[in-house]
Tab-separated table of C-alpha atoms in Angstrom:
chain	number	residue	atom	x	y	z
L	20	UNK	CA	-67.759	-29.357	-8.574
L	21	UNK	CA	-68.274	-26.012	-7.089
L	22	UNK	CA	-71.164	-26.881	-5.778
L	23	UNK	CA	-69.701	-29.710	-3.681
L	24	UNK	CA	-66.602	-27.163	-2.906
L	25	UNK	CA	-68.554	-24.625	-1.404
L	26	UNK	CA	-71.130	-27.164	0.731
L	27	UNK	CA	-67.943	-29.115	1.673
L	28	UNK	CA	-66.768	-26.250	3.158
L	29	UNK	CA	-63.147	-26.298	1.254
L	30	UNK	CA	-61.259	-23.286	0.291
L	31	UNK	CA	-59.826	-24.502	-2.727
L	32	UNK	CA	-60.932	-23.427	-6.294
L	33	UNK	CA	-62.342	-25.671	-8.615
L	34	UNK	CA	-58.933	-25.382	-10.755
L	35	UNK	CA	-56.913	-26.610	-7.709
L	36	UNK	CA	-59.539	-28.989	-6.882
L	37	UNK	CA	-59.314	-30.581	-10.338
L	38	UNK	CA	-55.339	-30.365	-10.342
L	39	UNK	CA	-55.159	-32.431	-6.791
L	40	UNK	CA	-57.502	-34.967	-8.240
L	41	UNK	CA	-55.467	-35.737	-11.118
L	42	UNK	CA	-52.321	-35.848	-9.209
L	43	UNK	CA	-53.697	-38.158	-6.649
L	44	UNK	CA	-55.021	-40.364	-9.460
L	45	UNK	CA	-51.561	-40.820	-11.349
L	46	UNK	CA	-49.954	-41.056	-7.899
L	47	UNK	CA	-52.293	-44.263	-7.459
L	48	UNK	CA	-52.019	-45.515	-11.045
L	49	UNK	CA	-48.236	-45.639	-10.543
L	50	UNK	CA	-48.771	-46.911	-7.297
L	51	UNK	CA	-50.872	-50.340	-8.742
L	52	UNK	CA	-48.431	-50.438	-11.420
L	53	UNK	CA	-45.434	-50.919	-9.463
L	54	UNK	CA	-44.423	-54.215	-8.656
L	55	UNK	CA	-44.755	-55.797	-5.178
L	56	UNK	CA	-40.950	-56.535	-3.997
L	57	UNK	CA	-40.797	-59.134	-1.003
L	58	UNK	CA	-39.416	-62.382	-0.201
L	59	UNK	CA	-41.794	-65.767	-0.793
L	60	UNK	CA	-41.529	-68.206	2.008
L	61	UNK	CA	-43.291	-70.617	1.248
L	62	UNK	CA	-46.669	-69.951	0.972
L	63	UNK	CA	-46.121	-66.620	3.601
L	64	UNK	CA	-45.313	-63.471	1.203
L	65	UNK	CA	-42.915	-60.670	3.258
L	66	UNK	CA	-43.186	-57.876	1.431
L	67	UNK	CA	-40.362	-55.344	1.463
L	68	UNK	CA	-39.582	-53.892	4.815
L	69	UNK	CA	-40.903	-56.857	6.853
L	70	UNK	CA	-38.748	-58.249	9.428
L	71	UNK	CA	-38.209	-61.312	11.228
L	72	UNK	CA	-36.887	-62.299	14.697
L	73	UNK	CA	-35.854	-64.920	16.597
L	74	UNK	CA	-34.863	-65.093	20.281
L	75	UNK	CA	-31.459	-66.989	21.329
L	76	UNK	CA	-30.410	-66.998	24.592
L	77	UNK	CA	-31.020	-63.570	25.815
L	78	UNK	CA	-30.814	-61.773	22.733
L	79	UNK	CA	-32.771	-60.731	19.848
L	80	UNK	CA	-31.566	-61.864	16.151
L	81	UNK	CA	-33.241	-59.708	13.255
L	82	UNK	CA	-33.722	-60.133	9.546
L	83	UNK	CA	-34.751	-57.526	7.139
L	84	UNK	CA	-36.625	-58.443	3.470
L	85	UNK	CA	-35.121	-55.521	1.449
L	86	UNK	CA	-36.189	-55.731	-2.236
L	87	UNK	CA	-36.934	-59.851	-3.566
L	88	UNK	CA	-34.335	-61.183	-0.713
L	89	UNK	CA	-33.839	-61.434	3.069
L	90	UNK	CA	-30.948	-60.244	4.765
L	91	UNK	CA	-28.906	-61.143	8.011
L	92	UNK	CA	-26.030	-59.305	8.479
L	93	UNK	CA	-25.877	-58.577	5.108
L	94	UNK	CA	-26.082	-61.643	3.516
L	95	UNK	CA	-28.921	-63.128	1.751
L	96	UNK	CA	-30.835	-66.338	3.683
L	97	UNK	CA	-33.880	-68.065	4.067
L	98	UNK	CA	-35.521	-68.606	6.878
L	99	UNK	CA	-33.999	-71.699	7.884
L	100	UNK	CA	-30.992	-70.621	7.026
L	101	UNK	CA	-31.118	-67.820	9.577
L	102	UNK	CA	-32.269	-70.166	12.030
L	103	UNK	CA	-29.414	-72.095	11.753
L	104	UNK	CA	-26.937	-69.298	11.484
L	105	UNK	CA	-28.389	-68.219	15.098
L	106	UNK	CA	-28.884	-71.208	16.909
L	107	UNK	CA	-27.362	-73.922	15.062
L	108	UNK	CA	-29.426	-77.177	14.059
L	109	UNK	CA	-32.991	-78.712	15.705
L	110	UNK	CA	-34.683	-75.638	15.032
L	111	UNK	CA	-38.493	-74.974	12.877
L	112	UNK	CA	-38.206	-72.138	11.157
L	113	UNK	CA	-42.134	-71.749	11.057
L	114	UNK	CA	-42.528	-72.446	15.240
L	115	UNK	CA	-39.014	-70.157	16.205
L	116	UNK	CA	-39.124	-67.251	13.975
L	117	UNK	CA	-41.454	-64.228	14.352
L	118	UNK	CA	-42.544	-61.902	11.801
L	119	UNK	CA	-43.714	-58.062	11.473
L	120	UNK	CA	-45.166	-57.427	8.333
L	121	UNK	CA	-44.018	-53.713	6.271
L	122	UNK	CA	-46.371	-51.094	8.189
L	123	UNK	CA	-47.354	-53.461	10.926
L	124	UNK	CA	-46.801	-52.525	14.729
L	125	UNK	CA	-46.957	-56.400	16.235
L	126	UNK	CA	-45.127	-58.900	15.300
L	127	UNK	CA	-46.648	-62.568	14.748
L	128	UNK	CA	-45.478	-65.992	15.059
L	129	UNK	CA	-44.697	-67.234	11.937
L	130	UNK	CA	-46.710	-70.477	12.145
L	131	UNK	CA	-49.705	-68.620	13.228
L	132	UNK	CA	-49.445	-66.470	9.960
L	133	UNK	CA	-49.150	-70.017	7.748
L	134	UNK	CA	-51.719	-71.425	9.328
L	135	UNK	CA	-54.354	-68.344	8.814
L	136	UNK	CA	-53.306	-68.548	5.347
L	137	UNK	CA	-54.017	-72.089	5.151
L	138	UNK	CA	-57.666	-72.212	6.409
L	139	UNK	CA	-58.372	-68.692	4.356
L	140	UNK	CA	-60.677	-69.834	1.085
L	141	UNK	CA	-58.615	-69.503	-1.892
L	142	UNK	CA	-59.663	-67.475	-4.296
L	143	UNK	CA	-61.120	-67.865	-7.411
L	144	UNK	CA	-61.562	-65.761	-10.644
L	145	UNK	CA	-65.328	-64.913	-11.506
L	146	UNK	CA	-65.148	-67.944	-14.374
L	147	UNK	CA	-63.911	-70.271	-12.262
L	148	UNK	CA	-66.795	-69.482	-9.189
L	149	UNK	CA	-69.330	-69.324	-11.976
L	150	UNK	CA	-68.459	-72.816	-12.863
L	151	UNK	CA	-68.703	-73.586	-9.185
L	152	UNK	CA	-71.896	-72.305	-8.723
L	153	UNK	CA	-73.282	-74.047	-12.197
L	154	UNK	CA	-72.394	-77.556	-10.795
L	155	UNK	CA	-73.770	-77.024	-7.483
L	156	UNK	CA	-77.154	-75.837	-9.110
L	157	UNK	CA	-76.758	-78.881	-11.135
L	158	UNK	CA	-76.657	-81.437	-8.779
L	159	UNK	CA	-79.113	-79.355	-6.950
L	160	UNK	CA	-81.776	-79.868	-9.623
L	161	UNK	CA	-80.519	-83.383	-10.416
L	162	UNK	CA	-81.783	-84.307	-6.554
L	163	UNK	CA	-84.965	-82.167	-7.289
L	164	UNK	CA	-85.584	-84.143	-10.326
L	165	UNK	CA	-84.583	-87.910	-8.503
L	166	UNK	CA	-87.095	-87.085	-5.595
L	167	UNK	CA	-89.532	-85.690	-7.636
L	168	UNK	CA	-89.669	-89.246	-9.462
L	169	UNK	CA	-89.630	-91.141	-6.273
L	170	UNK	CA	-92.658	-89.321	-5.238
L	171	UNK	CA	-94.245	-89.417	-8.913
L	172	UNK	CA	-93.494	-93.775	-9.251
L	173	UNK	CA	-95.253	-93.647	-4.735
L	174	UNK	CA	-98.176	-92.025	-5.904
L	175	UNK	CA	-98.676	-94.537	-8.699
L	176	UNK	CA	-98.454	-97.482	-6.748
L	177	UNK	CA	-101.830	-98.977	-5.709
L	178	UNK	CA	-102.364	-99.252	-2.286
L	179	UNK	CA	-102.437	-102.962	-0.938
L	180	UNK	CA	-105.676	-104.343	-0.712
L	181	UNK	CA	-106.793	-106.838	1.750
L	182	UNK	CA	-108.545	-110.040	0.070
L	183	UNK	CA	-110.853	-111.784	2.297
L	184	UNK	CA	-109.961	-115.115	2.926
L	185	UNK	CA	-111.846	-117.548	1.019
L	186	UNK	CA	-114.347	-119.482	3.102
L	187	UNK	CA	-116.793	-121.915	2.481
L	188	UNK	CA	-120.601	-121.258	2.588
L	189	UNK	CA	-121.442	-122.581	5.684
L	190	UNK	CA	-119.401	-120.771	7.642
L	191	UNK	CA	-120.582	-117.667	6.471
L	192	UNK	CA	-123.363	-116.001	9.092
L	193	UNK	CA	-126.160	-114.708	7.214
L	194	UNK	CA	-127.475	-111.496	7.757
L	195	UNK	CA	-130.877	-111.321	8.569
């Protein structure tokens, strides 16, 4: 440790050193123990502090997701809901509202955000892609072993022999 202190150039002891460590590793076992509040739309998670907007007229109508829920003027709503509270019925949700994610400096269509979700491979636990990859090896040697028979039953076949035709004596020419 003092060895990487001194060649890092850092002023702190090795005591202080070890004492910031620990701290920053609580701080980030805390961190990943706390639960993720945010509102579920759908298949779109807003985590807390996310905000979405939708334009009316000329003005600019904003929803905050504080904790589990969303808020407009201080009542809880979903996303249609707030769509409908701003400009009334024949509205999509997904095409009219706009979203900036918690820590995020542009905001993003929210249909554009479903979508990316949608085409993004879902993911799978390490049993479930070993699997995967077991039955695609599978098949894979189960073709190997159905063209390797094909080939195998070819070779055995006897090639296909001409017979001459059968003719009678006298119109054979004689060598001579």
């Amino acid at each position: 440790m003092r060895d990487y202190l001194r060649t890092s150039g850092s002023t702190l002891s090795v005591s202080e050193a070890l004492r910031l460590a620990i701290k920053h590793w609580i701080a980030a076992q805390r961190a990943a123990a706390e639960p993720v509040c945010g509102y579920q739309w759908k298949q779109l998670f807003l985590p807390s502090g996310s905000l979405i907007r939708m334009r009316h007229g000329e003005q600019s109508y904003v929803a905050e997701v504080m904790g589990d829920e969303l808020l407009y003027q201080g009542m809880p709503v979903s996303p249609r809901q707030f769509t409908l509270m701003v400009a009334g019925h024949g509205r999509n949700a997904w095409r009219d509202v706009w979203v900036r994610l918690n820590g995020e400096r542009n905001w993003t269509q929210a249909i554009r955000l479903r979508r990316a979700l949608e085409q993004r491979p879902v993911a799978q636990s390490p049993v479930e892609a070993m699997a995967a990859a077991a039955r695609t090896m599978s098949d894979a040697l189960q073709t190997t072993l159905a063209l390797v028979e094909h080939v195998h039953h070819q070779a055995s076949l006897r090639p296909e022999q001409r017979i001459p035709k059968r003719r009678r004596q006298e119109d054979m020419m004689l060598d001579e």
